[in-house]
Amino acid sequence: NLVLTIGGCVYGFTLDSSLGEFVLTHPKIAVPNAGAIYSVNEGNSKFWDAGFRAYVEHVKTVEDPPRSLRYIGSMVADVHRTLLYGGTFSYPSDSKSPDGKLRLLYECFPMAYIMEKAGGAASDGARRILDIEPKHIHQRSPIHMGSAEDVKTIEKFLGKAE
């Protein structure tokens, strides 16, 4: 699959091996405003701060129906699913990586740009990813992206914990 934006809409293409070409299969991808899936590596949950831990507990046990966890372990694959079906992808900061793990310039920014062009949102938990001014080329950042309402909910939980 190939997903791209030229500044307007987001388009998805699938390789047709019989033609040897990418064919437009997802014209004008639009992220649902809210979703039923959350994606995060719960193996790191003991290192999360209280706000993010509370958010995950909320989507698992308080929301009705509860959300489904889907985590592939590859940001590109997890974000691709989030673009199509909504929900969130998170790689939060934690006690092991207080500045986050993903690189702002070449991991967070490109995916955030595509997500926003599809109508979603991308945040470090307190501010829009694309508003962060990088201080150095390999700067890391936490990231939460996906359906706009769901990302706002994460920000609320993280804000309450401060």
mmCIF file of C-alpha atoms in Angstrom:
data_model
loop_
_atom_site.group_PDB
_atom_site.id
_atom_site.type_symbol
_atom_site.label_atom_id
_atom_site.label_comp_id
_atom_site.label_asym_id
_atom_site.label_seq_id
_atom_site.Cartn_x
_atom_site.Cartn_y
_atom_site.Cartn_z
ATOM 1 C CA ASN A 1 0.000 0.000 0.000
ATOM 2 C CA LEU A 2 1.011 3.583 -0.624
ATOM 3 C CA VAL A 3 -0.645 6.537 1.093
ATOM 4 C CA LEU A 4 0.116 10.101 0.116
ATOM 5 C CA THR A 5 -1.118 13.645 0.203
ATOM 6 C CA ILE A 6 -0.199 16.543 -1.999
ATOM 7 C CA GLY A 7 -1.516 19.026 0.531
ATOM 8 C CA GLY A 8 -5.208 18.481 -0.114
ATOM 9 C CA CYS A 9 -6.819 15.089 0.224
ATOM 10 C CA VAL A 10 -5.167 11.838 1.273
ATOM 11 C CA TYR A 11 -5.117 9.031 -1.270
ATOM 12 C CA GLY A 12 -4.426 5.316 -0.842
ATOM 13 C CA PHE A 13 -2.989 3.138 -3.573
ATOM 14 C CA THR A 14 -2.556 -0.641 -3.726
ATOM 15 C CA LEU A 15 0.028 -2.441 -5.837
ATOM 16 C CA ASP A 16 -1.567 -4.491 -8.604
ATOM 17 C CA SER A 17 1.169 -7.031 -9.268
ATOM 18 C CA SER A 18 -0.406 -8.108 -12.561
ATOM 19 C CA LEU A 19 0.045 -4.554 -13.875
ATOM 20 C CA GLY A 20 3.170 -3.707 -11.912
ATOM 21 C CA GLU A 21 1.494 -0.441 -10.941
ATOM 22 C CA PHE A 22 -0.121 1.170 -7.949
ATOM 23 C CA VAL A 23 -3.874 1.585 -8.431
ATOM 24 C CA LEU A 24 -5.985 4.146 -6.567
ATOM 25 C CA THR A 25 -8.089 2.099 -4.148
ATOM 26 C CA HIS A 26 -8.850 4.629 -1.398
ATOM 27 C CA PRO A 27 -9.715 8.043 -2.855
ATOM 28 C CA LYS A 28 -10.085 10.884 -0.359
ATOM 29 C CA ILE A 29 -9.339 9.009 2.871
ATOM 30 C CA ALA A 30 -11.182 10.639 5.778
ATOM 31 C CA VAL A 31 -10.460 9.554 9.350
ATOM 32 C CA PRO A 32 -13.671 9.048 11.338
ATOM 33 C CA ASN A 33 -14.104 11.672 14.077
ATOM 34 C CA ALA A 34 -14.046 8.899 16.704
ATOM 35 C CA GLY A 35 -13.120 5.245 16.548
ATOM 36 C CA ALA A 36 -13.425 1.941 18.382
ATOM 37 C CA ILE A 37 -9.739 0.938 18.309
ATOM 38 C CA TYR A 38 -6.756 2.071 20.333
ATOM 39 C CA SER A 39 -3.210 1.099 19.457
ATOM 40 C CA VAL A 40 -0.363 1.204 21.962
ATOM 41 C CA ASN A 41 2.299 -1.158 23.276
ATOM 42 C CA GLU A 42 0.691 -2.203 26.554
ATOM 43 C CA GLY A 43 3.871 -4.088 27.407
ATOM 44 C CA ASN A 44 5.229 -0.693 28.516
ATOM 45 C CA SER A 45 2.227 0.167 30.702
ATOM 46 C CA LYS A 46 4.133 -0.048 33.981
ATOM 47 C CA PHE A 47 6.342 2.807 32.753
ATOM 48 C CA TRP A 48 3.478 5.146 31.707
ATOM 49 C CA ASP A 49 2.458 8.199 33.678
ATOM 50 C CA ALA A 50 -0.808 8.153 35.615
ATOM 51 C CA GLY A 51 -2.746 10.180 33.029
ATOM 52 C CA PHE A 52 -2.095 7.848 30.129
ATOM 53 C CA ARG A 53 -2.634 4.788 32.305
ATOM 54 C CA ALA A 54 -6.030 6.254 33.313
ATOM 55 C CA TYR A 55 -6.924 6.878 29.658
ATOM 56 C CA VAL A 56 -6.200 3.277 28.648
ATOM 57 C CA GLU A 57 -8.123 1.963 31.652
ATOM 58 C CA HIS A 58 -11.030 4.235 30.656
ATOM 59 C CA VAL A 59 -11.239 2.961 27.067
ATOM 60 C CA LYS A 60 -10.958 -0.647 28.241
ATOM 61 C CA THR A 61 -13.389 -0.641 31.158
ATOM 62 C CA VAL A 62 -15.495 2.541 31.356
ATOM 63 C CA GLU A 63 -16.518 3.193 27.755
ATOM 64 C CA ASP A 64 -19.473 1.168 26.575
ATOM 65 C CA PRO A 65 -18.716 -0.650 24.419
ATOM 66 C CA PRO A 66 -15.053 -0.891 25.377
ATOM 67 C CA ARG A 67 -12.480 -0.223 22.681
ATOM 68 C CA SER A 68 -10.490 -2.950 21.009
ATOM 69 C CA LEU A 69 -6.719 -3.028 21.270
ATOM 70 C CA ARG A 70 -4.912 -3.543 17.979
ATOM 71 C CA TYR A 71 -1.136 -3.153 18.028
ATOM 72 C CA ILE A 72 1.041 -4.369 15.182
ATOM 73 C CA GLY A 73 4.268 -2.864 16.514
ATOM 74 C CA SER A 74 4.978 -0.849 13.386
ATOM 75 C CA MET A 75 3.905 2.794 13.431
ATOM 76 C CA VAL A 76 3.305 2.812 9.664
ATOM 77 C CA ALA A 77 0.993 -0.220 9.764
ATOM 78 C CA ASP A 78 -0.827 0.916 12.911
ATOM 79 C CA VAL A 79 -1.351 4.435 11.530
ATOM 80 C CA HIS A 80 -2.540 3.022 8.186
ATOM 81 C CA ARG A 81 -5.284 1.099 9.994
ATOM 82 C CA THR A 82 -6.111 4.198 12.056
ATOM 83 C CA LEU A 83 -6.460 6.290 8.882
ATOM 84 C CA LEU A 84 -8.998 3.838 7.481
ATOM 85 C CA TYR A 85 -10.994 2.887 10.589
ATOM 86 C CA GLY A 86 -10.388 5.634 13.152
ATOM 87 C CA GLY A 87 -9.326 5.375 16.765
ATOM 88 C CA THR A 88 -5.851 6.220 17.997
ATOM 89 C CA PHE A 89 -2.212 5.263 17.716
ATOM 90 C CA SER A 90 -0.076 6.260 20.691
ATOM 91 C CA TYR A 91 3.597 6.085 21.497
ATOM 92 C CA PRO A 92 3.559 7.965 24.800
ATOM 93 C CA SER A 93 6.439 9.242 26.828
ATOM 94 C CA ASP A 94 7.184 7.088 29.861
ATOM 95 C CA SER A 95 9.691 6.771 32.685
ATOM 96 C CA LYS A 96 12.146 4.976 30.360
ATOM 97 C CA SER A 97 11.812 7.568 27.572
ATOM 98 C CA PRO A 98 10.551 10.832 29.103
ATOM 99 C CA ASP A 99 11.003 12.686 25.796
ATOM 100 C CA GLY A 100 9.228 9.963 23.828
ATOM 101 C CA LYS A 101 10.770 7.424 21.536
ATOM 102 C CA LEU A 102 9.848 8.441 17.981
ATOM 103 C CA ARG A 103 11.843 11.075 16.093
ATOM 104 C CA LEU A 104 9.976 14.311 15.569
ATOM 105 C CA LEU A 105 11.328 15.311 12.148
ATOM 106 C CA TYR A 106 11.271 12.052 10.251
ATOM 107 C CA GLU A 107 8.717 9.891 12.069
ATOM 108 C CA CYS A 108 6.200 12.135 13.838
ATOM 109 C CA PHE A 109 5.944 15.075 11.404
ATOM 110 C CA PRO A 110 5.269 13.085 8.203
ATOM 111 C CA MET A 111 2.640 10.856 9.814
ATOM 112 C CA ALA A 112 1.023 13.799 11.633
ATOM 113 C CA TYR A 113 0.792 15.719 8.353
ATOM 114 C CA ILE A 114 -0.956 12.842 6.591
ATOM 115 C CA MET A 115 -3.260 12.279 9.589
ATOM 116 C CA GLU A 116 -4.286 15.930 9.723
ATOM 117 C CA LYS A 117 -4.868 16.118 5.963
ATOM 118 C CA ALA A 118 -7.248 13.155 6.382
ATOM 119 C CA GLY A 119 -9.173 15.073 9.073
ATOM 120 C CA GLY A 120 -7.535 13.524 12.127
ATOM 121 C CA ALA A 121 -5.274 15.016 14.769
ATOM 122 C CA ALA A 122 -1.758 14.475 16.110
ATOM 123 C CA SER A 123 -0.526 15.636 19.500
ATOM 124 C CA ASP A 124 2.337 15.152 21.916
ATOM 125 C CA GLY A 125 -0.308 15.047 24.632
ATOM 126 C CA ALA A 126 -0.404 18.794 25.170
ATOM 127 C CA ARG A 127 0.063 20.443 21.779
ATOM 128 C CA ARG A 128 -0.256 19.820 18.076
ATOM 129 C CA ILE A 129 2.753 17.866 16.771
ATOM 130 C CA LEU A 130 3.167 20.098 13.725
ATOM 131 C CA ASP A 131 3.442 23.185 15.993
ATOM 132 C CA ILE A 132 6.563 21.890 17.741
ATOM 133 C CA GLU A 133 9.719 23.691 16.707
ATOM 134 C CA PRO A 134 12.517 21.119 16.602
ATOM 135 C CA LYS A 135 15.659 21.939 18.578
ATOM 136 C CA HIS A 136 17.839 19.300 16.888
ATOM 137 C CA ILE A 137 17.596 16.854 14.004
ATOM 138 C CA HIS A 138 17.132 13.668 16.050
ATOM 139 C CA GLN A 139 14.752 15.160 18.639
ATOM 140 C CA ARG A 140 12.256 12.667 20.034
ATOM 141 C CA SER A 141 8.632 13.201 20.972
ATOM 142 C CA PRO A 142 5.674 11.333 22.391
ATOM 143 C CA ILE A 143 2.832 11.096 19.886
ATOM 144 C CA HIS A 144 -0.903 10.402 19.939
ATOM 145 C CA MET A 145 -2.672 10.503 16.580
ATOM 146 C CA GLY A 146 -5.903 9.452 14.978
ATOM 147 C CA SER A 147 -9.537 10.464 15.237
ATOM 148 C CA ALA A 148 -9.749 14.103 16.342
ATOM 149 C CA GLU A 149 -12.179 13.546 19.229
ATOM 150 C CA ASP A 150 -10.168 10.599 20.524
ATOM 151 C CA VAL A 151 -6.925 12.592 20.510
ATOM 152 C CA LYS A 152 -8.688 15.385 22.446
ATOM 153 C CA THR A 153 -9.760 12.797 25.020
ATOM 154 C CA ILE A 154 -6.151 11.649 25.465
ATOM 155 C CA GLU A 155 -5.062 15.271 25.966
ATOM 156 C CA LYS A 156 -7.743 15.716 28.649
ATOM 157 C CA PHE A 157 -6.532 12.652 30.552
ATOM 158 C CA LEU A 158 -2.909 13.754 30.302
ATOM 159 C CA GLY A 159 -3.813 17.293 31.397
ATOM 160 C CA LYS A 160 -5.643 16.038 34.509
ATOM 161 C CA ALA A 161 -2.562 14.141 35.647
ATOM 162 C CA GLU A 162 -0.330 17.225 35.727
#
